[in-house]
Amino acid sequence: MANFKPLVLDDDRLFPADPTVRAIARRLYAGIKNLPIVSPHGHTDPAWFASNANFDNATSLLLLPDHYVFRMLYSQGISLESLGIRTKDGTPVETDYRKIFHTFAKNYHLFRGTPSRIWLDSVFHDVFGLEHALNSDTADLYYDSINEQLVKPEFKPRALLDKFNIELIATTEGAVNSLKHHAALKGTGYEKRVITTFRPDDVIDADRADFLSNIKKLAEQTGQDTHSWQGYLQALRIRRQFFRDHGATATDHGHPTAKTANLSETEASSLFQLCLSGNASKEQTELFRGQMLTEMAGMSIEDGMTMQIHPGAFRNHNPSIFERFGADKGADIPSPTEFVSNLKPLLDKYGNNAALKIILFTLDETTYARELAPLAGHYPALKLGPAWWFHDSPEGMLRFRHQVTETAGFYNTVGFNDDTRAFLSIPARHDVARRIDCRFLAGLVAEHRLSEDEAHELAQQLTYQLVKQAYQLD
Amino acid sequence: MANFKPLVLDDDRLFPADPTVRAIARRLYAGIKNLPIVSPHGHTDPAWFASNANFDNATSLLLLPDHYVFRMLYSQGISLESLGIRTKDGTPVETDYRKIFHTFAKNYHLFRGTPSRIWLDSVFHDVFGLEHALNSDTADLYYDSINEQLVKPEFKPRALLDKFNIELIATTEGAVNSLKHHAALKGTGYEKRVITTFRPDDVIDADRADFLSNIKKLAEQTGQDTHSWQGYLQALRIRRQFFRDHGATATDHGHPTAKTANLSETEASSLFQLCLSGNASKEQTELFRGQMLTEMAGMSIEDGMTMQIHPGAFRNHNPSIFERFGADKGADIPSPTEFVSNLKPLLDKYGNNAALKIILFTLDETTYARELAPLAGHYPALKLGPAWWFHDSPEGMLRFRHQVTETAGFYNTVGFNDDTRAFLSIPARHDVARRIDCRFLAGLVAEHRLSEDEAHELAQQLTYQLVKQAYQLD
Amino acid sequence: MANFKPLVLDDDRLFPADPTVRAIARRLYAGIKNLPIVSPHGHTDPAWFASNANFDNATSLLLLPDHYVFRMLYSQGISLESLGIRTKDGTPVETDYRKIFHTFAKNYHLFRGTPSRIWLDSVFHDVFGLEHALNSDTADLYYDSINEQLVKPEFKPRALLDKFNIELIATTEGAVNSLKHHAALKGTGYEKRVITTFRPDDVIDADRADFLSNIKKLAEQTGQDTHSWQGYLQALRIRRQFFRDHGATATDHGHPTAKTANLSETEASSLFQLCLSGNASKEQTELFRGQMLTEMAGMSIEDGMTMQIHPGAFRNHNPSIFERFGADKGADIPSPTEFVSNLKPLLDKYGNNAALKIILFTLDETTYARELAPLAGHYPALKLGPAWWFHDSPEGMLRFRHQVTETAGFYNTVGFNDDTRAFLSIPARHDVARRIDCRFLAGLVAEHRLSEDEAHELAQQLTYQLVKQAYQLD
């Protein structure tokens, strides 16, 4: 007997069971659920919006780019090859997209209790109008129905921006990226709606295999001598301006740790030369990254860009996976992260500058109440980004609010980031954040720690105004 | 006036107060409360089941072996001597078991809010049918009633296995243990029901006082030259097979940290010689333990045994207690534990092997969301053991599920371990786990994150199937 | 239109929304809400009680001393100068107290969700009878009304002690303090009600700029040769006795870490000489502080004083603020804190002494369940202080109880500390603690983990008896 159970997204999902709190949460949510989406940090492909071509098929749109999805399947012994993940050396992998979708459908129970389940069900129901739960028996129905819809004009990327009520979306590009897709958007009316973000890890992290080639490219792009310290810094200034010309209002820095440094010009220059020579030790490349965070903060004061710091991921923890499939294959693991000592050199220099906006993220939740909230509740330059990556989930968001609010307040936070390459899940991800914020606020109201008027105002601000202020979007 | 208050175990205990969630929890629990107990990791004495002799008395059965109980009493200034804990040098201690029981009863309020209170009340009420709360006034009634029942045939260890609906129980023995009690069970019909677990810390940890004598014993037992690296490894293989012949399906490793290593054969062999020489530094014995975890993982691939890693206890933190009373006297304290770097050598070598089953435990809850769930949600070889030791409690179990599920899902967990030497509390401990799992699942259902059908299925799996799969019990 | 909204302190504030749990919490709270306040650790100014002069004005009483308040305002770009915080060099700052109060009122929304909001609203409503919420429109009304009341006799410090039902309050003074205000209280009937606490950081921490001058002062005060190790120790004994003569029943130690040491007399003496010489390294001054904690524990055994350890604050993290405004300006940040290894030398020596009372505090909540509860649930000498500083808040207190109780029980905790210099907020702070404890207990009752009788008894003990026992106040 085929298993056809209804796929229901309850109106009250993610609200607490208590009827008093739930009723307040509903009222708060009603006031914000239709606000436009502002997505100031993410990883969608700007080519989608530049070309505005229809997406291919359910598997290559929904599964192949989503490392949350295939990491879980892989953890249960399903090979990446069988999921169609491309190998670096071109060794063949599964290419039957329907078969891959079946493998996913058959194992969809693995996602019970995970945020992926929430996002995916929302996409299935709200974007594609599917009415039965996904399993082996409904896999073909899903695969066919999604593919039939993907070819329609209303499923083109720009049409989806409208359908999703996305007021603005920022992509993320490396410092030497040509930004050709953003350039292509100029004059289309989308150039203020799809903007880039300056992510210079590729020219700052001397541990990368492509560091030297990126430094060379940087020289070509800017006409600077990027093998001199001052030329290198000037080249970065020029590239920052280039990104600003393509809409960027923010930079992003994905370092292994939160280390910062404040070296003298002589020391910094020597260290840079050492990094260029290829003879720098791990400690020295780490010190250089730390120095560059401080340099970037200085340039943010000059050009007004908001600075995002995303430290603490141990990238490519699994060498077999990295060698065979490359980066971003679900093998990045969070590490313990220290902020109080690591940020001090940067903060000593710039932390009291109220014009500077530095947004901190973490994968180490132990720092919420112990380090991040106390730091953001003191330094004018610091704000706290939302719960990130593995913690971008109902429980993760609740832990963030519960552990951060009492010391940092709401106004040292910056609203939600979806941080995703899964374009179709963006409305679902923002909806989860809105529901959880309303739930948290409703708890405060029910416990008489906040009036409902104030909670309505805060719900609006957390969803919209604080994001625009923090990322200087107006 | 004597204090005789009723001892009530409410049917809804440990369920949340909210009527919606409680009703769901009740329904889920009704479906699993009578499932057989599978206890794949614990410390009961196999002699009990081999000899099947009646237990002595309430004090020596319930109090003397339970370091949860006497550590709390000791923390409040009650000497271990007065509690009848035997000294290593034979210095006399209290031997009036009734008096000891009185001391315990008089201080029973100290256990308010602790899991010991839940387990003990369940034993008193459900195993011994006691109907009044324990205090000084009821101490004699308790002591006499328990002792009267203990001499009956239905309180013999094997009868209790039936009464408790224990389908299987694993004990834990060191690598050089004779396993005579398990041998004695052969042919009794209990040999598949009471099995051993291979715990080789005694022949791997060169910091132990008995390391060299154990290595010698290992040679005698296996006929191998255990002073050569290859002979030592071969001896371990032989002992593993011996344990498998006595039912073992798993190994267990209680190391100070989660450190692993992947040395060359030459390096490993030299390090082993250094450890045998007694001249190894702390770092070197630690490295050797790390290397041996990797060796054990390799042997698990060979022989199919599940591997359990229990890192992070600072054993015998209190030297006065250790000198006078020995190990396991409530003076083991958790330490911060790091997994991401420490496990990497082992994972680099074996982590992608889906046939290998490594179950990780921790005493450092900060690693649940930051390290363990991300690792288990990626590596095919890794699964997460339940909340352990100090965290084997209602709050501890809830924190485990809340912090692990969103990233690792349910299917990278392995059900419950009671991990106890307190035989009579086993049903109560499994009941607490079942109630808390149902409570957690009920919350997901009430918040529309899971259908109730799915929750029923998960409750079954968490209680029974996942345990049997993880420990390869069939 | 002016914004006049009512200021309501709901009778059920901080109780959970669930009607069952709330009803139990109400009943528990009714039994303890009127118990006298015992405040065994805090930072009020003894001069207030000695001189019994009226307070000046709303701004200098409520805002200027409260670093919780001005750190939040500062974090949002409001300068400390504009808030009237005095500079070290006398550079002028805002002195218009009404204007400062307006700045605060205009930004009062920043405190939404913070404990400061709860405390301040309670002071406004309960102490000053204000009936409208604070904002720009009500700022003058507030400022005038508060100032009018402050000049009245019933707002003198001693009258407020009565009004607040404060049975006892302890202040905190450095080792070389003259205690003149406590001396002035002798014979007034207040000398047993306002007592001091011995805080010797100033003569123990060789990293302090005033270390040598304090050592010299110590010699003058005691007639001892404080440049000899034995003379120094003897001088400390004499000062401890002097503090005891002014009511002290406890010492307090605010060290950067929880490090302790147990050096030989020769080693300790040499290390002391090195510290006096000014040539000690950071590691050596840290070791000296660690040694002195052990010495202080030994003296506590001699003289019976309770010992409080408050480790883990990174003091004066912001050098610009420190240089311009000095210490205690909201720029202290918590650090990761380790107890298990750090306390071991002290515990090896004195941890089994049940007559010794050491109360541990932490700013690192990760240690609650991992280190502190297991330590306090074993060592007779250890007790756990309440949630401290940034964690002295509804969420922080709940996390403390949820993470500590199962392993340490209630009886290894010591009730509440307000730890404040904000005198008028003391009733509100104790009220928050009482409400949160009742809420936590009510949850246990509702989940049938505790009888309501037991919860009533515990609520009393947590509020009153455990405090008096731990601080030896009778």
PDB file of C-alpha atoms in Angstrom, chain A residues 5 10 12-19 22 71-72 74-77 109-110 112-115 117-118 314 317-321 329-331 333-336 363-366 390-391 393-396 399 439, chain B residues 18 20-21 338-341 344 347-348 352 354 366 369-371 373-383 402-403 405-412 440 444 446-451 453-454 457-458 461:
ATOM      1  CA  LYS A   5       0.301  11.160   4.101  1.00  0.00           C
ATOM      2  CA  ASP A  10       0.640  24.191  10.589  1.00  0.00           C
ATOM      3  CA  ASP A  12       1.295  27.660  14.566  1.00  0.00           C
ATOM      4  CA  ARG A  13       4.461  25.765  13.784  1.00  0.00           C
ATOM      5  CA  LEU A  14       7.447  26.601  16.003  1.00  0.00           C
ATOM      6  CA  PHE A  15       5.234  28.425  18.492  1.00  0.00           C
ATOM      7  CA  PRO A  16       5.229  27.010  22.011  1.00  0.00           C
ATOM      8  CA  ALA A  17       2.346  24.804  23.094  1.00  0.00           C
ATOM      9  CA  ASP A  18       1.271  26.963  26.012  1.00  0.00           C
ATOM     10  CA  PRO A  19      -1.930  28.689  24.844  1.00  0.00           C
ATOM     11  CA  ARG A  22       1.162  30.891  21.624  1.00  0.00           C
ATOM     12  CA  ARG A  71      26.263  15.441   4.891  1.00  0.00           C
ATOM     13  CA  MET A  72      23.409  13.785   6.785  1.00  0.00           C
ATOM     14  CA  TYR A  74      26.685  10.572   4.002  1.00  0.00           C
ATOM     15  CA  SER A  75      26.828  10.169   7.794  1.00  0.00           C
ATOM     16  CA  GLN A  76      24.458   7.232   7.423  1.00  0.00           C
ATOM     17  CA  GLY A  77      26.675   5.443   4.929  1.00  0.00           C
ATOM     18  CA  HIS A 109      13.241  10.276   7.799  1.00  0.00           C
ATOM     19  CA  LEU A 110      16.890  10.984   8.677  1.00  0.00           C
ATOM     20  CA  ARG A 112      13.400  14.385  11.431  1.00  0.00           C
ATOM     21  CA  GLY A 113      14.075  17.027  14.037  1.00  0.00           C
ATOM     22  CA  THR A 114      16.508  18.970  11.820  1.00  0.00           C
ATOM     23  CA  PRO A 115      16.082  22.443  10.322  1.00  0.00           C
ATOM     24  CA  ARG A 117      13.316  19.171   7.271  1.00  0.00           C
ATOM     25  CA  ILE A 118      11.549  22.449   8.055  1.00  0.00           C
ATOM     26  CA  PHE A 314      37.767  23.882  10.940  1.00  0.00           C
ATOM     27  CA  HIS A 317      38.303  18.276   8.360  1.00  0.00           C
ATOM     28  CA  ASN A 318      38.045  15.112   6.264  1.00  0.00           C
ATOM     29  CA  PRO A 319      41.036  14.902   3.904  1.00  0.00           C
ATOM     30  CA  SER A 320      39.638  11.988   1.862  1.00  0.00           C
ATOM     31  CA  ILE A 321      36.510  13.954   1.071  1.00  0.00           C
ATOM     32  CA  LYS A 329      31.117  19.077   1.179  1.00  0.00           C
ATOM     33  CA  GLY A 330      29.753  18.966   4.699  1.00  0.00           C
ATOM     34  CA  ALA A 331      33.120  18.274   6.299  1.00  0.00           C
ATOM     35  CA  ILE A 333      33.455  21.268  11.807  1.00  0.00           C
ATOM     36  CA  PRO A 334      33.169  24.027  14.434  1.00  0.00           C
ATOM     37  CA  SER A 335      36.013  24.550  16.900  1.00  0.00           C
ATOM     38  CA  PRO A 336      36.223  26.182  20.306  1.00  0.00           C
ATOM     39  CA  LEU A 363      29.982  28.502  15.942  1.00  0.00           C
ATOM     40  CA  ASP A 364      30.881  28.204  19.619  1.00  0.00           C
ATOM     41  CA  GLU A 365      27.720  28.915  21.585  1.00  0.00           C
ATOM     42  CA  THR A 366      29.614  28.910  24.884  1.00  0.00           C
ATOM     43  CA  PHE A 390      24.766  24.679  12.531  1.00  0.00           C
ATOM     44  CA  HIS A 391      22.944  26.983  14.947  1.00  0.00           C
ATOM     45  CA  SER A 393      17.803  26.431  13.595  1.00  0.00           C
ATOM     46  CA  PRO A 394      14.901  26.798  16.011  1.00  0.00           C
ATOM     47  CA  GLU A 395      16.846  25.578  19.033  1.00  0.00           C
ATOM     48  CA  GLY A 396      19.962  27.442  17.986  1.00  0.00           C
ATOM     49  CA  ARG A 399      19.702  29.627  22.637  1.00  0.00           C
ATOM     50  CA  ARG A 439       8.132  33.104  20.247  1.00  0.00           C
TER      51      ARG A 439
ATOM     52  CA  ASP B  18       1.590  21.904  29.693  1.00  0.00           C
ATOM     53  CA  THR B  20      -1.107  19.563  25.346  1.00  0.00           C
ATOM     54  CA  VAL B  21       2.474  18.388  25.488  1.00  0.00           C
ATOM     55  CA  GLU B 338      38.175  18.458  22.767  1.00  0.00           C
ATOM     56  CA  PHE B 339      37.152  16.168  19.928  1.00  0.00           C
ATOM     57  CA  VAL B 340      37.675  17.970  16.613  1.00  0.00           C
ATOM     58  CA  SER B 341      41.490  17.899  16.620  1.00  0.00           C
ATOM     59  CA  LYS B 344      41.294  13.638  13.556  1.00  0.00           C
ATOM     60  CA  LEU B 347      39.068   9.724  11.552  1.00  0.00           C
ATOM     61  CA  ASP B 348      41.559  10.474   8.788  1.00  0.00           C
ATOM     62  CA  ASN B 352      34.829   7.136   6.263  1.00  0.00           C
ATOM     63  CA  ALA B 354      30.610   2.918   7.189  1.00  0.00           C
ATOM     64  CA  THR B 366      29.704  22.196  25.422  1.00  0.00           C
ATOM     65  CA  ALA B 369      26.320  21.178  19.495  1.00  0.00           C
ATOM     66  CA  ARG B 370      29.790  22.486  18.708  1.00  0.00           C
ATOM     67  CA  GLU B 371      31.752  19.290  17.998  1.00  0.00           C
ATOM     68  CA  ALA B 373      26.756  16.613  16.488  1.00  0.00           C
ATOM     69  CA  PRO B 374      28.666  18.117  13.533  1.00  0.00           C
ATOM     70  CA  LEU B 375      31.131  15.198  13.571  1.00  0.00           C
ATOM     71  CA  ALA B 376      28.451  12.511  13.853  1.00  0.00           C
ATOM     72  CA  GLY B 377      26.359  14.293  11.235  1.00  0.00           C
ATOM     73  CA  HIS B 378      29.198  13.816   8.767  1.00  0.00           C
ATOM     74  CA  TYR B 379      31.446  10.807   9.469  1.00  0.00           C
ATOM     75  CA  PRO B 380      29.875   7.440   8.661  1.00  0.00           C
ATOM     76  CA  ALA B 381      31.872   5.731  11.417  1.00  0.00           C
ATOM     77  CA  LEU B 382      30.629   7.963  14.234  1.00  0.00           C
ATOM     78  CA  LYS B 383      27.530   7.733  16.411  1.00  0.00           C
ATOM     79  CA  HIS B 402      18.022  19.763  22.398  1.00  0.00           C
ATOM     80  CA  GLN B 403      21.651  20.342  21.468  1.00  0.00           C
ATOM     81  CA  THR B 405      19.236  16.564  17.303  1.00  0.00           C
ATOM     82  CA  GLU B 406      19.165  19.493  14.892  1.00  0.00           C
ATOM     83  CA  THR B 407      22.611  18.698  13.507  1.00  0.00           C
ATOM     84  CA  ALA B 408      23.035  14.939  14.052  1.00  0.00           C
ATOM     85  CA  GLY B 409      19.401  13.906  13.766  1.00  0.00           C
ATOM     86  CA  PHE B 410      18.021  11.001  15.778  1.00  0.00           C
ATOM     87  CA  TYR B 411      19.562   8.288  13.646  1.00  0.00           C
ATOM     88  CA  ASN B 412      23.140   9.107  14.566  1.00  0.00           C
ATOM     89  CA  PHE B 440      11.232  15.749  23.929  1.00  0.00           C
ATOM     90  CA  LEU B 444       8.375  18.588  18.628  1.00  0.00           C
ATOM     91  CA  ALA B 446       3.174  20.098  19.809  1.00  0.00           C
ATOM     92  CA  GLU B 447       5.235  22.644  17.894  1.00  0.00           C
ATOM     93  CA  HIS B 448       4.355  20.952  14.602  1.00  0.00           C
ATOM     94  CA  ARG B 449       7.931  20.008  13.819  1.00  0.00           C
ATOM     95  CA  LEU B 450       7.099  16.301  13.659  1.00  0.00           C
ATOM     96  CA  SER B 451       3.879  14.359  13.137  1.00  0.00           C
ATOM     97  CA  ASP B 453       3.020   9.113  13.791  1.00  0.00           C
ATOM     98  CA  GLU B 454       6.660   9.874  13.275  1.00  0.00           C
ATOM     99  CA  GLU B 457       8.037   5.445  15.391  1.00  0.00           C
ATOM    100  CA  LEU B 458      10.985   7.396  16.805  1.00  0.00           C
ATOM    101  CA  GLN B 461      13.519   3.262  17.648  1.00  0.00           C
TER     102      GLN B 461
END
